[in-house]
């Protein structure tokens, strides 16, 4: 079982390194999210991730209850979910190129992207992270991981509401049509006909 944990660690570490390095190529920010707004979703996110991923975290008997039995099926499923989720975020990040923003901000030359993964779902980076964190929770197998996943989901929903409001202000007509045609987090099996590929 230890090698599964190491593989997950390597996947997350490689993803994090890619994310940090790719952020250096982003365009100049014209408007940035406030520190208070950022903390309001970053702190719950850190709490949730700690509950999901911190090894040997003891929070009482009921939080340590195993909701899935250990074994190759559990860890294999976890590995597939983490790999698929992280790959989806990387696809979205590569597709955005230099228009990517690490916060709710508008970059110089930023335009509404509706192709690639954005033809299937409006927030593919969050979609991929939720799937990858679900895989990490499955690998943990304890109730605390499910609680952590719920905390992360709540933090993402708060962040998405801020981003949605900002995008509607920045691209009023385009984003209204886009949000009507493409879901926020659960991808379509294929893009809608009106969504650019």
Short mmCIF file of C-alpha atoms in Angstrom, two decimals:
data_model
loop_
_atom_site.label_atom_id
_atom_site.label_comp_id
_atom_site.label_asym_id
_atom_site.label_seq_id
_atom_site.Cartn_x
_atom_site.Cartn_y
_atom_site.Cartn_z
CA UNK A 1 0.00 0.00 0.00
CA UNK A 2 2.94 2.30 0.62
CA UNK A 3 3.81 2.54 -3.06
CA UNK A 4 0.32 3.88 -3.83
CA UNK A 5 0.87 6.66 -1.32
CA UNK A 6 4.19 7.50 -2.90
CA UNK A 7 2.68 7.58 -6.38
CA UNK A 8 -0.03 9.99 -5.20
CA UNK A 9 2.61 12.14 -3.53
CA UNK A 10 4.68 12.24 -6.73
CA UNK A 11 1.61 13.17 -8.83
CA UNK A 12 0.64 16.03 -6.52
CA UNK A 13 4.24 17.27 -6.24
CA UNK A 14 4.71 17.25 -10.02
CA UNK A 15 1.43 19.10 -10.45
CA UNK A 16 2.37 21.71 -7.84
CA UNK A 17 5.79 22.31 -9.44
CA UNK A 18 4.19 22.71 -12.87
CA UNK A 19 1.61 25.13 -11.45
CA UNK A 20 4.24 27.32 -9.77
CA UNK A 21 6.52 27.40 -12.83
CA UNK A 22 3.69 28.09 -15.28
CA UNK A 23 2.46 31.04 -13.18
CA UNK A 24 5.56 33.05 -14.11
CA UNK A 25 4.37 33.41 -17.70
CA UNK A 26 1.00 35.01 -16.85
CA UNK A 27 0.25 38.49 -18.14
CA UNK A 28 0.19 41.63 -16.01
CA UNK A 29 -2.76 41.89 -13.66
CA UNK A 30 -5.11 44.84 -14.09
CA UNK A 31 -7.41 44.08 -11.17
CA UNK A 32 -6.78 41.75 -8.24
CA UNK A 33 -8.89 40.04 -5.62
CA UNK A 34 -8.70 41.59 -2.13
CA UNK A 35 -6.68 39.86 0.61
CA UNK A 36 -9.78 39.42 2.80
CA UNK A 37 -11.68 37.79 -0.05
CA UNK A 38 -8.80 35.46 -0.80
CA UNK A 39 -8.39 34.42 2.84
CA UNK A 40 -12.12 33.66 3.08
CA UNK A 41 -11.71 30.72 0.72
CA UNK A 42 -8.00 29.87 1.15
CA UNK A 43 -8.25 29.13 4.90
CA UNK A 44 -11.17 26.66 4.57
CA UNK A 45 -9.34 25.12 1.62
CA UNK A 46 -6.24 24.52 3.76
CA UNK A 47 -8.36 22.99 6.55
CA UNK A 48 -10.10 20.69 4.07
CA UNK A 49 -6.89 19.58 2.37
CA UNK A 50 -5.31 18.88 5.78
CA UNK A 51 -8.26 16.67 6.75
CA UNK A 52 -8.00 14.81 3.44
CA UNK A 53 -4.29 14.37 2.99
CA UNK A 54 -2.42 14.73 6.29
CA UNK A 55 -1.09 11.27 7.23
CA UNK A 56 -1.86 9.80 10.67
CA UNK A 57 -4.14 12.66 11.69
CA UNK A 58 -6.02 11.54 14.82
CA UNK A 59 -9.24 13.44 15.51
CA UNK A 60 -11.17 10.89 17.50
CA UNK A 61 -12.55 7.44 16.81
CA UNK A 62 -15.50 8.46 14.63
CA UNK A 63 -13.39 10.71 12.37
CA UNK A 64 -10.99 7.78 11.82
CA UNK A 65 -13.79 5.43 10.76
CA UNK A 66 -12.86 3.65 7.52
CA UNK A 67 -15.62 4.19 4.96
CA UNK A 68 -13.78 2.00 2.43
CA UNK A 69 -11.77 -1.16 3.13
CA UNK A 70 -8.09 -0.97 2.17
CA UNK A 71 -6.94 -2.93 -0.84
CA UNK A 72 -5.79 -2.70 -4.46
CA UNK A 73 -9.24 -1.68 -5.75
CA UNK A 74 -9.43 1.29 -3.39
CA UNK A 75 -5.93 2.53 -4.07
CA UNK A 76 -6.13 1.84 -7.79
CA UNK A 77 -9.36 3.88 -8.00
CA UNK A 78 -7.72 6.66 -6.00
CA UNK A 79 -4.74 6.74 -8.35
CA UNK A 80 -6.97 6.94 -11.45
CA UNK A 81 -9.07 9.76 -9.95
CA UNK A 82 -6.04 11.80 -8.90
CA UNK A 83 -4.28 11.36 -12.24
CA UNK A 84 -7.42 12.19 -14.25
CA UNK A 85 -8.28 15.22 -12.12
CA UNK A 86 -4.80 16.71 -12.22
CA UNK A 87 -4.51 16.05 -15.96
CA UNK A 88 -7.78 17.94 -16.51
CA UNK A 89 -6.46 20.97 -14.61
CA UNK A 90 -3.23 20.93 -16.60
CA UNK A 91 -5.17 20.77 -19.88
CA UNK A 92 -7.16 23.82 -18.77
CA UNK A 93 -4.03 25.66 -17.66
CA UNK A 94 -2.18 24.94 -20.91
CA UNK A 95 -5.23 25.97 -22.92
CA UNK A 96 -5.44 29.33 -21.12
CA UNK A 97 -1.78 30.09 -21.82
CA UNK A 98 -0.69 33.50 -20.55
CA UNK A 99 -4.29 34.56 -19.85
CA UNK A 100 -4.35 32.38 -16.75
CA UNK A 101 -4.93 34.05 -13.38
CA UNK A 102 -4.22 32.55 -9.98
CA UNK A 103 -6.86 34.76 -8.40
CA UNK A 104 -10.01 36.61 -9.36
CA UNK A 105 -8.28 39.12 -11.59
CA UNK A 106 -8.29 40.33 -15.15
CA UNK A 107 -5.06 39.99 -17.09
CA UNK A 108 -3.90 42.29 -19.85
CA UNK A 109 -5.43 40.92 -23.03
CA UNK A 110 -7.64 38.47 -21.12
CA UNK A 111 -10.60 37.30 -23.14
CA UNK A 112 -13.43 34.87 -22.50
CA UNK A 113 -12.13 31.39 -23.34
CA UNK A 114 -14.75 28.91 -24.57
CA UNK A 115 -12.69 26.28 -26.35
CA UNK A 116 -10.77 23.20 -25.18
CA UNK A 117 -11.95 22.08 -21.71
CA UNK A 118 -13.91 25.33 -21.41
CA UNK A 119 -16.33 24.04 -24.04
CA UNK A 120 -17.31 21.25 -21.63
CA UNK A 121 -17.33 23.07 -18.26
CA UNK A 122 -16.91 26.71 -17.18
CA UNK A 123 -14.45 25.98 -14.38
CA UNK A 124 -12.34 22.97 -15.46
CA UNK A 125 -9.53 23.74 -13.02
CA UNK A 126 -11.91 23.44 -10.06
CA UNK A 127 -13.54 20.38 -11.62
CA UNK A 128 -10.17 18.67 -11.95
CA UNK A 129 -9.13 19.59 -8.41
CA UNK A 130 -12.36 18.24 -6.93
CA UNK A 131 -11.85 14.94 -8.78
CA UNK A 132 -8.20 14.74 -7.70
CA UNK A 133 -9.08 15.52 -4.07
CA UNK A 134 -11.85 12.92 -4.21
CA UNK A 135 -9.19 10.42 -5.27
CA UNK A 136 -6.99 11.49 -2.37
CA UNK A 137 -9.95 11.10 0.01
CA UNK A 138 -10.57 7.59 -1.35
CA UNK A 139 -6.90 6.76 -0.75
CA UNK A 140 -7.22 7.99 2.85
CA UNK A 141 -10.40 5.99 3.32
CA UNK A 142 -11.34 7.69 6.60
CA UNK A 143 -14.42 9.73 7.43
CA UNK A 144 -12.26 12.81 8.10
CA UNK A 145 -11.34 12.82 4.39
CA UNK A 146 -15.01 13.06 3.40
CA UNK A 147 -15.49 15.92 5.88
CA UNK A 148 -12.41 17.60 4.39
CA UNK A 149 -13.79 17.13 0.88
CA UNK A 150 -17.03 18.82 1.94
CA UNK A 151 -15.05 21.75 3.39
CA UNK A 152 -13.03 22.05 0.16
CA UNK A 153 -16.20 21.95 -1.94
CA UNK A 154 -17.71 24.75 0.18
CA UNK A 155 -14.54 26.85 -0.27
CA UNK A 156 -14.62 26.27 -4.03
CA UNK A 157 -18.30 27.22 -4.23
CA UNK A 158 -17.55 30.49 -2.43
CA UNK A 159 -14.64 31.22 -4.78
CA UNK A 160 -16.74 30.32 -7.83
CA UNK A 161 -19.47 32.75 -6.82
CA UNK A 162 -16.90 35.54 -6.65
CA UNK A 163 -15.42 34.54 -10.01
CA UNK A 164 -18.83 34.19 -11.65
CA UNK A 165 -19.82 37.68 -10.50
CA UNK A 166 -16.52 39.09 -11.75
CA UNK A 167 -16.83 37.39 -15.15
CA UNK A 168 -20.41 38.60 -15.57
CA UNK A 169 -19.19 42.15 -14.93
CA UNK A 170 -16.24 41.78 -17.33
CA UNK A 171 -18.09 39.98 -20.18
CA UNK A 172 -21.80 40.71 -19.56
CA UNK A 173 -23.47 39.41 -22.74
CA UNK A 174 -20.87 36.78 -23.63
CA UNK A 175 -20.75 35.24 -20.16
CA UNK A 176 -24.52 35.21 -19.75
CA UNK A 177 -24.81 33.17 -22.96
CA UNK A 178 -21.81 30.99 -22.02
CA UNK A 179 -23.18 30.18 -18.54
CA UNK A 180 -26.54 29.25 -20.07
CA UNK A 181 -24.91 26.82 -22.52
CA UNK A 182 -22.08 25.30 -20.44
CA UNK A 183 -22.33 23.98 -16.83
CA UNK A 184 -20.15 25.32 -14.02
CA UNK A 185 -18.49 22.16 -12.66
CA UNK A 186 -19.95 18.95 -14.13
CA UNK A 187 -18.75 18.53 -17.73
CA UNK A 188 -20.97 17.57 -20.64
CA UNK A 189 -20.14 14.35 -22.46
CA UNK A 190 -19.51 16.58 -25.51
CA UNK A 191 -19.59 20.33 -26.15
CA UNK A 192 -22.85 21.99 -27.05
CA UNK A 193 -23.13 22.79 -30.76
CA UNK A 194 -22.91 26.51 -30.10
CA UNK A 195 -19.73 26.18 -28.00
CA UNK A 196 -16.50 26.66 -29.98
CA UNK A 197 -14.26 23.59 -30.05
#
